[in-house]
Each structure stands twice: as C-alpha cells, then as structure tokens.
Short mmCIF file of C-alpha atoms in Angstrom, two decimals:
data_model
loop_
_atom_site.label_atom_id
_atom_site.label_comp_id
_atom_site.label_asym_id
_atom_site.label_seq_id
_atom_site.Cartn_x
_atom_site.Cartn_y
_atom_site.Cartn_z
CA UNK A 284 0.00 0.00 0.00
CA UNK A 285 1.26 3.47 -0.86
CA UNK A 286 1.54 6.40 1.49
CA UNK A 287 -0.80 9.35 1.96
CA UNK A 288 1.01 12.60 1.30
CA UNK A 289 0.21 16.27 1.00
CA UNK A 290 2.01 19.14 -0.73
CA UNK A 291 1.28 22.74 0.24
CA UNK A 292 3.00 25.91 -0.86
CA UNK A 293 2.90 28.23 2.15
CA UNK A 294 4.03 31.72 3.03
CA UNK A 295 6.65 32.30 5.69
CA UNK A 296 3.80 33.01 8.13
CA UNK A 297 2.11 29.70 7.29
CA UNK A 298 -0.75 30.69 4.98
CA UNK A 299 -1.54 28.50 1.96
CA UNK A 300 -4.19 30.80 0.51
CA UNK A 301 -5.43 34.32 1.00
CA UNK A 302 -8.84 35.76 1.81
CA UNK A 303 -11.76 36.22 -0.60
CA UNK A 304 -11.33 33.33 -3.02
CA UNK A 305 -13.37 33.84 -6.20
CA UNK A 306 -13.34 32.75 -9.82
CA UNK A 307 -10.88 35.38 -10.99
CA UNK A 308 -8.68 34.88 -7.91
CA UNK A 309 -8.40 31.17 -6.97
CA UNK A 310 -6.07 31.96 -4.06
CA UNK A 311 -7.86 35.09 -2.90
CA UNK A 312 -6.43 38.56 -2.46
CA UNK A 313 -2.76 37.68 -2.91
CA UNK A 314 -0.19 37.72 -5.66
CA UNK A 315 -0.39 34.03 -6.63
CA UNK A 316 3.16 34.22 -7.95
CA UNK A 317 4.39 34.68 -4.37
CA UNK A 318 3.21 31.19 -3.44
CA UNK A 319 3.54 29.30 -6.72
CA UNK A 320 6.00 31.13 -8.94
CA UNK A 321 8.73 28.62 -8.07
CA UNK A 322 6.70 25.87 -9.76
CA UNK A 323 6.58 27.61 -13.12
CA UNK A 324 9.33 30.22 -13.31
CA UNK A 325 11.95 28.00 -11.65
CA UNK A 326 10.67 24.59 -12.73
CA UNK A 327 14.07 23.13 -13.64
CA UNK A 328 15.45 23.97 -10.22
CA UNK A 329 12.43 22.40 -8.49
CA UNK A 330 11.60 19.65 -10.98
CA UNK A 331 11.60 16.75 -8.48
CA UNK A 332 9.24 18.49 -6.06
CA UNK A 333 6.87 19.76 -8.76
CA UNK A 334 6.63 16.38 -10.48
CA UNK A 335 6.03 14.63 -7.13
CA UNK A 336 2.95 16.77 -6.42
CA UNK A 337 0.80 14.86 -8.93
CA UNK A 338 2.59 11.49 -8.72
CA UNK A 339 -0.26 9.60 -7.08
CA UNK A 340 -2.82 6.96 -7.87
CA UNK A 341 -5.69 9.07 -6.50
CA UNK A 342 -6.21 12.59 -5.21
CA UNK A 343 -8.48 14.10 -2.55
CA UNK A 344 -9.34 17.79 -2.43
CA UNK A 345 -11.81 20.11 -0.76
CA UNK A 346 -14.58 21.82 -2.64
CA UNK A 347 -12.89 25.23 -2.40
CA UNK A 348 -9.85 23.83 -4.19
CA UNK A 349 -12.10 22.47 -6.93
CA UNK A 350 -13.75 25.82 -7.53
CA UNK A 351 -15.57 28.94 -6.30
CA UNK A 352 -19.12 27.57 -6.58
CA UNK A 353 -20.84 27.50 -3.17
CA UNK A 354 -24.03 25.76 -2.11
CA UNK A 355 -25.96 23.79 -4.72
CA UNK A 356 -24.24 23.12 -8.04
CA UNK A 357 -26.03 25.79 -10.04
CA UNK A 358 -23.53 26.05 -12.91
CA UNK A 359 -21.35 23.82 -15.07
CA UNK A 360 -18.05 24.30 -13.24
CA UNK A 361 -15.30 21.83 -14.22
CA UNK A 362 -12.35 22.99 -12.09
CA UNK A 363 -9.70 25.69 -12.34
CA UNK A 364 -7.39 23.71 -14.64
CA UNK A 365 -9.04 23.76 -18.06
CA UNK A 366 -10.02 20.68 -20.08
CA UNK A 367 -6.92 18.63 -19.15
CA UNK A 368 -6.22 18.88 -15.37
CA UNK A 369 -2.80 17.74 -14.15
CA UNK A 370 -4.06 14.82 -12.04
CA UNK A 371 -4.59 12.19 -14.79
CA UNK A 372 -6.48 9.89 -12.44
CA UNK A 373 -9.41 9.84 -10.02
CA UNK A 374 -9.94 12.94 -7.87
CA UNK A 375 -12.32 12.82 -4.91
CA UNK A 376 -13.85 16.20 -4.07
CA UNK A 377 -15.26 16.71 -0.57
CA UNK A 378 -18.60 18.50 -0.69
CA UNK A 379 -22.00 18.65 1.03
CA UNK A 380 -23.84 18.67 -2.30
CA UNK A 381 -24.11 15.64 -4.59
CA UNK A 382 -22.85 15.90 -8.16
CA UNK A 383 -22.40 13.37 -10.94
CA UNK A 384 -18.77 12.50 -11.79
CA UNK A 385 -17.06 14.75 -14.32
CA UNK A 386 -14.72 13.11 -16.82
CA UNK A 387 -11.97 15.32 -18.22
CA UNK A 388 -9.24 14.92 -20.81
CA UNK A 389 -6.07 13.06 -19.86
CA UNK A 390 -7.72 10.54 -17.56
CA UNK A 391 -8.87 12.86 -14.74
CA UNK A 392 -12.32 12.14 -13.34
CA UNK A 393 -13.74 14.25 -10.52
CA UNK A 394 -15.90 12.26 -8.09
CA UNK A 395 -17.93 14.11 -5.47
CA UNK A 396 -18.00 12.72 -1.92
CA UNK A 397 -20.74 13.88 0.44
CA UNK A 398 -20.12 11.60 3.43
CA UNK A 399 -16.84 12.89 4.81
CA UNK A 400 -13.08 12.50 4.82
CA UNK A 401 -13.03 8.81 5.81
CA UNK A 402 -15.31 7.85 2.93
CA UNK A 403 -13.16 9.87 0.53
CA UNK A 404 -10.07 8.08 1.82
CA UNK A 405 -11.68 4.66 1.43
CA UNK A 406 -12.65 5.47 -2.15
CA UNK A 407 -9.20 6.86 -2.92
CA UNK A 408 -7.50 3.75 -1.51
CA UNK A 409 -9.70 1.50 -3.62
CA UNK A 410 -8.89 3.55 -6.71
CA UNK A 411 -5.15 3.96 -6.05
CA UNK A 412 -4.34 0.31 -5.38
CA UNK A 413 -0.67 0.14 -4.38
CA UNK A 414 0.04 3.74 -5.44
CA UNK A 415 0.21 6.82 -3.21
CA UNK A 416 -2.72 9.06 -2.35
CA UNK A 417 -2.41 12.84 -2.48
CA UNK A 418 -4.35 15.17 -0.19
CA UNK A 419 -4.10 18.11 -2.56
CA UNK A 420 -5.71 20.79 -0.42
CA UNK A 421 -6.70 23.35 0.33
CA UNK A 422 -5.27 23.93 3.78
CA UNK A 423 -8.58 23.29 5.57
CA UNK A 424 -8.80 19.82 4.00
CA UNK A 425 -5.15 19.07 4.76
CA UNK A 426 -5.71 20.16 8.37
CA UNK A 427 -8.71 17.83 8.68
CA UNK A 428 -6.64 14.87 7.53
CA UNK A 429 -3.72 15.85 9.77
CA UNK A 430 -6.06 16.12 12.76
CA UNK A 431 -7.44 12.66 11.95
CA UNK A 432 -3.92 11.19 11.79
CA UNK A 433 -4.36 10.13 8.17
CA UNK A 434 -1.34 11.80 6.51
CA UNK A 435 1.94 9.90 6.34
CA UNK A 436 4.09 12.62 4.77
CA UNK A 437 3.63 16.39 4.79
CA UNK A 438 5.59 18.37 2.21
CA UNK A 439 5.66 22.11 2.85
CA UNK A 440 7.09 24.42 0.20
CA UNK A 441 7.87 27.58 2.16
CA UNK A 442 8.07 30.76 0.11
CA UNK A 443 9.72 34.03 1.20
CA UNK A 444 6.58 36.13 1.54
CA UNK A 445 4.23 37.20 4.33
CA UNK A 446 0.50 37.10 3.53
CA UNK A 447 -0.80 38.25 6.91
CA UNK A 448 -4.20 36.56 6.56
CA UNK A 449 -5.93 33.66 4.86
CA UNK A 450 -6.12 29.94 5.54
CA UNK A 451 -3.19 28.63 7.54
CA UNK A 452 -1.75 25.14 7.68
CA UNK A 453 -2.07 23.48 11.13
CA UNK A 454 -5.10 25.55 12.24
CA UNK A 455 -7.27 23.22 14.30
CA UNK A 456 -4.68 20.43 14.29
CA UNK A 457 -4.07 19.02 17.78
CA UNK A 458 -0.55 18.94 19.24
CA UNK A 459 1.61 16.27 17.65
CA UNK A 460 5.24 15.54 16.91
CA UNK A 461 6.72 15.69 13.42
CA UNK A 462 9.89 14.01 12.21
CA UNK A 463 11.91 16.08 9.75
CA UNK A 464 12.77 13.96 6.71
CA UNK A 465 14.50 16.55 4.54
CA UNK A 466 15.04 20.24 3.88
CA UNK A 467 16.12 21.54 0.48
CA UNK A 468 16.44 25.27 -0.22
CA UNK A 469 16.33 26.65 -3.76
CA UNK A 470 16.36 30.22 -5.00
CA UNK A 471 12.61 30.82 -4.53
CA UNK A 472 11.41 28.21 -2.06
CA UNK A 473 12.50 25.91 0.77
CA UNK A 474 11.17 22.37 0.47
CA UNK A 475 10.52 20.79 3.88
CA UNK A 476 9.31 17.20 4.31
CA UNK A 477 7.88 15.94 7.61
CA UNK A 478 6.37 12.69 8.81
CA UNK A 479 3.95 12.70 11.75
CA UNK A 480 5.28 10.58 14.60
CA UNK A 481 2.70 7.94 15.47
CA UNK A 482 2.24 7.24 19.20
#
C-alpha cells in the first residue's frame, strides 16, 4: 500500500491561501506568484518536487480547491485547470452537495463525496491500489486529515513572503510531533518534508 502525502505551498507566516477566493482569484487577495512562482518560473530547479505533487494513484481535495461555486451546483463548473487537469487519475472532491462524476481529458475524473473524509479516503484507496494518495488541499482539508492522523508525509514548500491573513496550515490540528525527513532550499522556495510521529 502506498503512502498518503500532502504538498502545500505556504508563506513564511504559514498561509496556503489568502482571503476572498473567487473565480478570478483562486487563491484570494494575494499575488499568486508569491506562493507558486517557483513551480513555473523556476521549474528546472524544483523539478523533483513539482513532479512529485501529482505522482499519485488518487487525489483528494476540498470543494474550495475544486472551484468557487458555493451551495448547490447551479452552474457547469469543471475545475480551475481547463479541459486537461494535471491529475490524470481519479480525484475525490469533498462536498456537502451531490454531483455526478465529471470526466476530463487526460484521464482525470472528478468524483464528489458527500459523506466525509473517511469515505473519501476509502474510495481513494480502492482507486489507487498500491500507489500513493495525495491530499491536494486546500489547507482546511489538509488540516482535517492531519487532525485525523491520516497523513503519512507532509511536504511544505515555504516561500519568502508574508501574507498576513488567509487559511493557515495546522489551524485546528491538535498537538503532535513531526519528524523532519528533509530540507532543500532553492532560489525561490525551501522544500521541507515531515512525517507525523505515530504514538
């Protein structure tokens, strides 16, 4: 069985997204380049970390990461990523509102899970087989899985900016010990890998 991992780009003050997410601003009122520029403008320098983000057999994400639609599904929203999302496999979206699966180009299918994080994990495990499972985000979803003790490896990509507000990693997560696996600085980001220490 593979591991459950999560990758989050975070500011130096721990925020993984800003306030006021909306369609034209997926990460809210911030300069998105501050958090994610290293992935695109310095790809060669960070190739291993970028490629590892989507190297999984199944992905779980929160509804806010999937899109800005709130409440009932009253429009044909198909994600932020265009017709060919980068996941190329099953993606399980946590939501309170049922929705039929959405098949995209490249092998990505979005499935909508209305009965909680454990159900999403069970479905992801069945779909992933022996491959890893990615908890893609956003930070609220990652925090839920951390609090439930269901993440094996947390990869934080710390960027040299201060956002001051937004959604912060570790909010609502109970005290726990983390083992540092690795730290790798590059010109625009410091990659930090932790494993929660199981009691």
